[in-house]
Short mmCIF file of C-alpha atoms and ligand atoms in Angstrom, two decimals:
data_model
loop_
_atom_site.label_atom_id
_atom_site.label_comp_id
_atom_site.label_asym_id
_atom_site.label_seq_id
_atom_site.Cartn_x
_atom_site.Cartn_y
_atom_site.Cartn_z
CA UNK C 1 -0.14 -7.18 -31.61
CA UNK C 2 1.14 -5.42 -28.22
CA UNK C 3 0.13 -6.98 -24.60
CA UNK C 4 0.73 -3.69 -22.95
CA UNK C 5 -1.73 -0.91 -22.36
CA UNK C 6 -2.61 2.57 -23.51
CA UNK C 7 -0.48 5.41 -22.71
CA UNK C 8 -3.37 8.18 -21.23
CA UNK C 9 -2.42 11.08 -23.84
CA UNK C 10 -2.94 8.54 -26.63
CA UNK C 11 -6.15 7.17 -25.68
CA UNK C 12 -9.04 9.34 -26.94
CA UNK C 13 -11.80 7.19 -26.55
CA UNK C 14 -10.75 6.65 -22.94
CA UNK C 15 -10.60 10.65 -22.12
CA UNK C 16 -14.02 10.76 -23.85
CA UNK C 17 -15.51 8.21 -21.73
CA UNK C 18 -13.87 9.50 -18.69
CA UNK C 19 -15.03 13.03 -19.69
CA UNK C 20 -18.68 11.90 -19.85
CA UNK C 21 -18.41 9.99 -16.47
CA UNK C 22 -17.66 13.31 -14.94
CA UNK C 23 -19.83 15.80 -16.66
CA UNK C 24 -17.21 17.25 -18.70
CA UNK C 25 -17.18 16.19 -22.35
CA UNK C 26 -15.75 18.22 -24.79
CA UNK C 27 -17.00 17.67 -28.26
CA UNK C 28 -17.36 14.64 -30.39
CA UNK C 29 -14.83 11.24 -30.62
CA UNK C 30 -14.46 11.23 -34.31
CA UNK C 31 -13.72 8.04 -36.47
CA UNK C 32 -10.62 8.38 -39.25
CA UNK C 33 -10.48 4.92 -41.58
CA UNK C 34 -8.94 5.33 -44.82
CA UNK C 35 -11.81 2.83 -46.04
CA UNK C 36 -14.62 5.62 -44.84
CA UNK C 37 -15.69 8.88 -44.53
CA UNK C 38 -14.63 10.45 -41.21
CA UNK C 39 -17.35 9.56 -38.65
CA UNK C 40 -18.55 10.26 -35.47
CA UNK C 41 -19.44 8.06 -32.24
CA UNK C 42 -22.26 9.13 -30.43
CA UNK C 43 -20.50 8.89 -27.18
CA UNK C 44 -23.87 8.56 -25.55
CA UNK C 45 -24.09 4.71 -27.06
CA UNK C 46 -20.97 3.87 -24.60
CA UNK C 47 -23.11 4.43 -21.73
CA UNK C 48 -26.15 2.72 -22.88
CA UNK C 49 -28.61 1.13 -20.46
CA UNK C 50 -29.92 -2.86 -20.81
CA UNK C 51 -32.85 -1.05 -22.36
CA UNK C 52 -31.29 1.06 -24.92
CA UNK C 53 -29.19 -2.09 -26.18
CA UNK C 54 -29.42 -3.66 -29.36
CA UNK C 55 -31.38 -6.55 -29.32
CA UNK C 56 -28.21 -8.91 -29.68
CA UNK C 57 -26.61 -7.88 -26.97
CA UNK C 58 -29.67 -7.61 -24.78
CA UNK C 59 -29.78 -11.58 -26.19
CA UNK C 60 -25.98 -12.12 -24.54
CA UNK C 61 -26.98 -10.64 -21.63
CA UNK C 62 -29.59 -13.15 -20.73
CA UNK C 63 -27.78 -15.85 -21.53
CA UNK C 64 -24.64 -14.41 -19.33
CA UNK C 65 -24.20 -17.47 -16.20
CA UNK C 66 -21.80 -18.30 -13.31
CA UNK C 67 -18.00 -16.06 -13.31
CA UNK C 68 -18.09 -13.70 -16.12
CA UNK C 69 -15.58 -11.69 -18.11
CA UNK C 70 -16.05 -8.82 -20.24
CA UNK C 71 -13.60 -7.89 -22.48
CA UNK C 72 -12.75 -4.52 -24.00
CA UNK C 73 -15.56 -3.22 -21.46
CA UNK C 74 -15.05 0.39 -22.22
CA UNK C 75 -17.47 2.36 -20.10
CA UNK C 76 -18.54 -1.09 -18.65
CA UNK C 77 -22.32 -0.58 -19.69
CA UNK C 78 -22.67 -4.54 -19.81
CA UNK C 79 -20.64 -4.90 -16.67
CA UNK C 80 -22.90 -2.78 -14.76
CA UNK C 81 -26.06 -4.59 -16.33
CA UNK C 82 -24.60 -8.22 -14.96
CA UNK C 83 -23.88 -6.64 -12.23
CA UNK C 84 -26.93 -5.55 -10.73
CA UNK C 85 -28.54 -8.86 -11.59
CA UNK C 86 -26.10 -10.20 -9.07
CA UNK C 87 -23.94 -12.09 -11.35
CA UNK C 88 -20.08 -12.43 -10.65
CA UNK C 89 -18.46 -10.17 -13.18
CA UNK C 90 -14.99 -8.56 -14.14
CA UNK C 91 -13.88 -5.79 -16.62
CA UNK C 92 -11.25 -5.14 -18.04
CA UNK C 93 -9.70 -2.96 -20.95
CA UNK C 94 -6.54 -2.03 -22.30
CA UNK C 95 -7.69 2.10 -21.48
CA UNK C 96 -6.55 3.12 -17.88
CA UNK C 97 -8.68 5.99 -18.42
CA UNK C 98 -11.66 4.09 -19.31
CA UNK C 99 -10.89 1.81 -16.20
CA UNK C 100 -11.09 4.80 -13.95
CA UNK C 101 -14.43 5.77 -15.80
CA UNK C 102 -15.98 2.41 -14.47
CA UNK C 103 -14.67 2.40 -11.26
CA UNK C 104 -16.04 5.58 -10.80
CA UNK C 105 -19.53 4.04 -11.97
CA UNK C 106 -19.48 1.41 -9.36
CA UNK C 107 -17.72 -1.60 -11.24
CA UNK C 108 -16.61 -3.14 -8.57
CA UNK C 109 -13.59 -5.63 -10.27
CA UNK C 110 -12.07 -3.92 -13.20
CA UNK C 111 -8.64 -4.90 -13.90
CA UNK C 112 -7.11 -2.23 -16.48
CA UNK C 113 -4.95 -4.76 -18.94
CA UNK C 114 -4.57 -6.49 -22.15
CA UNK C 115 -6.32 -9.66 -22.69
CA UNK C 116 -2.90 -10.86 -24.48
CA UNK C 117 -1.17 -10.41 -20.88
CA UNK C 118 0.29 -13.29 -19.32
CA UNK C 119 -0.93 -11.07 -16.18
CA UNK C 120 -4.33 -12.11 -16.62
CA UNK C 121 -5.38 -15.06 -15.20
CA UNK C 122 -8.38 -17.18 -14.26
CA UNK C 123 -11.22 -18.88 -15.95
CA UNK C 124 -14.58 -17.87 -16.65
CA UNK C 125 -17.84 -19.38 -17.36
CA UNK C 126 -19.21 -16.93 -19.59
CA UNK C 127 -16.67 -14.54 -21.43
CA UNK C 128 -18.26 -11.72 -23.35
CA UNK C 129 -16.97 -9.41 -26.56
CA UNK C 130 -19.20 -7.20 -27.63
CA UNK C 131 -19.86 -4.31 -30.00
CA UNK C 132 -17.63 -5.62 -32.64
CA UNK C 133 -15.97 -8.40 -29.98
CA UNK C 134 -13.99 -10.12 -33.52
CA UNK C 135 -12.66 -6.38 -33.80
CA UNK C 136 -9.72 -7.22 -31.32
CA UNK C 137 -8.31 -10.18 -33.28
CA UNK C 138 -7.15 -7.14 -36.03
CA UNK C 139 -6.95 -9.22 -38.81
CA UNK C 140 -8.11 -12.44 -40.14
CA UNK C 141 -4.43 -13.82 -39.28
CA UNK C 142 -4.81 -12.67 -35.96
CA UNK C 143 -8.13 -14.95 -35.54
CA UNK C 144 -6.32 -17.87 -34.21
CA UNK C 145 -4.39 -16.54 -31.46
CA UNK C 146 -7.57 -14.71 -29.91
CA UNK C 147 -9.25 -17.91 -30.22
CA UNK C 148 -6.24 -19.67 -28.56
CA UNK C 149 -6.23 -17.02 -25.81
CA UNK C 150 -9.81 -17.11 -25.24
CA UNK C 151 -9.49 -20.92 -24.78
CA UNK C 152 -7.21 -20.30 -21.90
CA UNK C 153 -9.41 -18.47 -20.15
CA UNK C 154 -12.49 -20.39 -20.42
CA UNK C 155 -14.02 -23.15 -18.18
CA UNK C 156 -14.40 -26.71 -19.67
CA UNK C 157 -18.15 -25.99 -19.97
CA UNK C 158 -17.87 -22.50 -20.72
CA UNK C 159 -18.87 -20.14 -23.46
CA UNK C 160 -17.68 -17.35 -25.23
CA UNK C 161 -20.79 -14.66 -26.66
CA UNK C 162 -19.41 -12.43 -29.40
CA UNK C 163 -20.86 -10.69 -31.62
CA UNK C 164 -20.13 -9.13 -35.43
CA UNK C 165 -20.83 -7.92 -38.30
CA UNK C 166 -20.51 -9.18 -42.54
CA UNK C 167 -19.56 -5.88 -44.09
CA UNK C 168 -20.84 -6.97 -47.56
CA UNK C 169 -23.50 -4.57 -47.62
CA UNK C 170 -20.71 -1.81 -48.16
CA UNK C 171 -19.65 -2.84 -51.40
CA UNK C 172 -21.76 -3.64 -54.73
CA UNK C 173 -22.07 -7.38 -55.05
CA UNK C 174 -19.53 -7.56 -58.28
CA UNK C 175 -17.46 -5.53 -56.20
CA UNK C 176 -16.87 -7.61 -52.71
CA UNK C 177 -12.73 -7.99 -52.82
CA UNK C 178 -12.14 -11.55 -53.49
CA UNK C 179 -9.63 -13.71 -52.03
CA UNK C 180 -9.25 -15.61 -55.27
CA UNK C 181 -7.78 -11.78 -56.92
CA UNK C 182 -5.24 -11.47 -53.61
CA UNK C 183 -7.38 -8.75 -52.43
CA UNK C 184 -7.58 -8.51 -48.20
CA UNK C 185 -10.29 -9.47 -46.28
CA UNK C 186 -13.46 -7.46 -47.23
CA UNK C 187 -13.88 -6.71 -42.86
CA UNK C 188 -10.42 -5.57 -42.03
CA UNK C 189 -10.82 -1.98 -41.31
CA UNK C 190 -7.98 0.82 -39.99
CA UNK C 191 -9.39 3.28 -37.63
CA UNK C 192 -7.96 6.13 -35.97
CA UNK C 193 -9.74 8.27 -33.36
CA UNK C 194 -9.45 11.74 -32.03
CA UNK C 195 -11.13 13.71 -29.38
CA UNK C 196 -10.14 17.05 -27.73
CA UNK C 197 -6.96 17.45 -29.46
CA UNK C 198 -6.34 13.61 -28.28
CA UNK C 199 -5.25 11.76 -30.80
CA UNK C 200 -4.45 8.16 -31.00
CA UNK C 201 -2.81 5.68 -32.64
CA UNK C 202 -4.46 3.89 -35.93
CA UNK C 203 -5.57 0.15 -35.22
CA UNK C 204 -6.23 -2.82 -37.00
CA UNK C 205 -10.52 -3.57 -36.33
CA UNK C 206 -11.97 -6.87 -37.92
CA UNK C 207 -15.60 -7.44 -38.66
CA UNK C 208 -15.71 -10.88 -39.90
CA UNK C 209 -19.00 -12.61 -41.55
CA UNK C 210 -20.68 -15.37 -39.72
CA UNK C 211 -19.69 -18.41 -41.75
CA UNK C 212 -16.24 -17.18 -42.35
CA UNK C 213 -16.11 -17.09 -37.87
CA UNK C 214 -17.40 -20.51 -37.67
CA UNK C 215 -14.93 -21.84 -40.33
CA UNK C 216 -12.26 -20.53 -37.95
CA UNK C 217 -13.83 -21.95 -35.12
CA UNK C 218 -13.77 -25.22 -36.40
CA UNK C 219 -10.42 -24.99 -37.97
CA UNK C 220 -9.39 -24.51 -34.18
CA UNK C 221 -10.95 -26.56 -32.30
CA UNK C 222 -13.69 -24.26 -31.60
CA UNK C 223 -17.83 -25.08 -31.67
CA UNK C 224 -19.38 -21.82 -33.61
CA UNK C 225 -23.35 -21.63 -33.47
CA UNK C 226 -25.29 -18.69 -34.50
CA UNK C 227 -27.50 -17.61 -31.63
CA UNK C 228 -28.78 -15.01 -33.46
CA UNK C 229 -28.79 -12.49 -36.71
CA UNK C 230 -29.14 -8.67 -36.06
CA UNK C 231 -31.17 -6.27 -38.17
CA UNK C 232 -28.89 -5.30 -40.20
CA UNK C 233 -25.92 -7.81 -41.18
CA UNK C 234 -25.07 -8.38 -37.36
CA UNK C 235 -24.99 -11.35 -35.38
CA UNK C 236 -24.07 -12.83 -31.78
CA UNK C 237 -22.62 -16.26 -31.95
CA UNK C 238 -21.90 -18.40 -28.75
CA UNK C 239 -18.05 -20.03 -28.84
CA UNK C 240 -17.50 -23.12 -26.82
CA UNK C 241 -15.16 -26.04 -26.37
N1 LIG L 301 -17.67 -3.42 -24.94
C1 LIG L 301 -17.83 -1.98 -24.85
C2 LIG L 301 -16.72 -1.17 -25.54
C3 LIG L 301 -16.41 -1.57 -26.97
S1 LIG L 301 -15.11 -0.61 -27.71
C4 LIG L 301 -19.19 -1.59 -25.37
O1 LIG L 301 -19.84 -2.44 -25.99
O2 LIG L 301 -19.63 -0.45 -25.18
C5 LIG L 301 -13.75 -1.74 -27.58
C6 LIG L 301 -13.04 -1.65 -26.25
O3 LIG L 301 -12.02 -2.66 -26.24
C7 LIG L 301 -12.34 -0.33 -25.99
O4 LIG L 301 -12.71 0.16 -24.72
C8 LIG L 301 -10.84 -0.70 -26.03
O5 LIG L 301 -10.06 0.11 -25.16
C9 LIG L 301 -10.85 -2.15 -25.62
N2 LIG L 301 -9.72 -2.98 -26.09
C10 LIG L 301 -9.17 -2.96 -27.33
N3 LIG L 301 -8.18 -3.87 -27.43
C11 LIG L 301 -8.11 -4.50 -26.22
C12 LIG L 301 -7.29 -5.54 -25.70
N4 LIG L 301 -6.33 -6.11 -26.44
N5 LIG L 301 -7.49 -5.95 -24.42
C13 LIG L 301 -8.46 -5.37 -23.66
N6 LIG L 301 -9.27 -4.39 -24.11
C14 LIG L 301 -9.10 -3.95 -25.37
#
């Protein structure tokens, strides 16, 4: 796992955002896994309004208090949401491109780096990960050192809102891979995207089932409660010390 950023001509999801920001969007941001049909992502859904948010995330929101920091905040639609009700709020993301985007939409602290950087600093009452926040651990194995990082960034009464989902409902029950035959965690995906003859680099993208996060949690040092279950195998759990 890599503390840098992304180069700009590697960084489709960026250019798409930053392409919608100005007007200009050229065609769709399409998904590669070798676990799924090629897909693609509405790019629409990066800009959505507090309204046109899942009900989960609509839930962090509300419960977002004193310094926040959003994490991975692509086009910074939660960002922007905090920030009109007044609250204290930084961005940041690993995309320079996307950083541009929401500096361009009137984010007003957006920091363009990777939350592995020493360069980040600070603590933060709130700390939020959302569409898929587990997704930037990788792996299972990489669980512990987001936890550890996010640790270092939060305040002593802090709390960390993330959110998930248990990909069980892919697979046939007999089917699930088991640990027990060696097989890998049933929510590590690989994903590669493209858009406008930008094409980036594959990357590791963990959806991890509720129990198996609090286990880690707790096997960390970490208090894991379920605040609560999507409609369809999601859920937002709050972190804390
Ligand atoms: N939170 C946003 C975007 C989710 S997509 C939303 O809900 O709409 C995930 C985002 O995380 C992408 O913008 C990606 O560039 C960013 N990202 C991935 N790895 C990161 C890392 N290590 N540090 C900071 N941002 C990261």
């Amino acid at each position: 796992m890599t503390t840098t950023t992304l180069a700009a001509d590697h960084d489709p999801m960026g250019a798409a955002i930053l392409d919608h920001t100005k007007g200009i969007c050229q065609g769709p941001l399409t998904v590669h896994s070798s676990m799924f049909d090629d897909d693609e992502m509405p790019i629409d859904h990066l800009f959505r309004s507090l309204s046109e948010m899942p009900r989960l995330e609509q839930e962090a929101l509300s419960r977002a208090r004193g310094r926040v920091l959003d994490i991975g905040a692509g086009a910074g639609c939660h960002t922007l949401a905090l920030q009109e009700r007044g609250l204290e709020v930084k961005a940041i993301d690993i995309s320079p491109l996307s950083c541009e985007a929401m500096r361009l939409r009137g984010v007003s602290d957006v920091e363009c780096t990777n939350l592995f950087s020493p360069l980040l600093e600070g603590t933060y009452d709130t700390i939020l990960l959302l569409m898929n926040g587990t997704g930037l651990a990788g792996k299972v194995s990489g669980m512990p050192r987001l936890l550890d990082r996010l640790k270092q960034l939060l305040t002593p009464g802090g709390q960390i809102l993330i959110d998930s989902s248990d990909l069980r409902y892919l697979f046939d029950d007999d089917d699930l891979p088991s640990k027990a035959d060696g097989e890998p965690y049933y929510g590590e995906v690989d994903y590669q995207m493209t858009y406008a003859g930008v094409e980036g680099a594959p990357f590791d993208w963990l959806y991890l089932d509720y129990p198996l996060l609090e286990a880690i949690c707790q096997a960390n040092g970490l208090k894991c409660e379920c605040i609560m279950r999507g409609d369809h195998y999601d859920y937002l759990a709050k972190v804390s010390l």
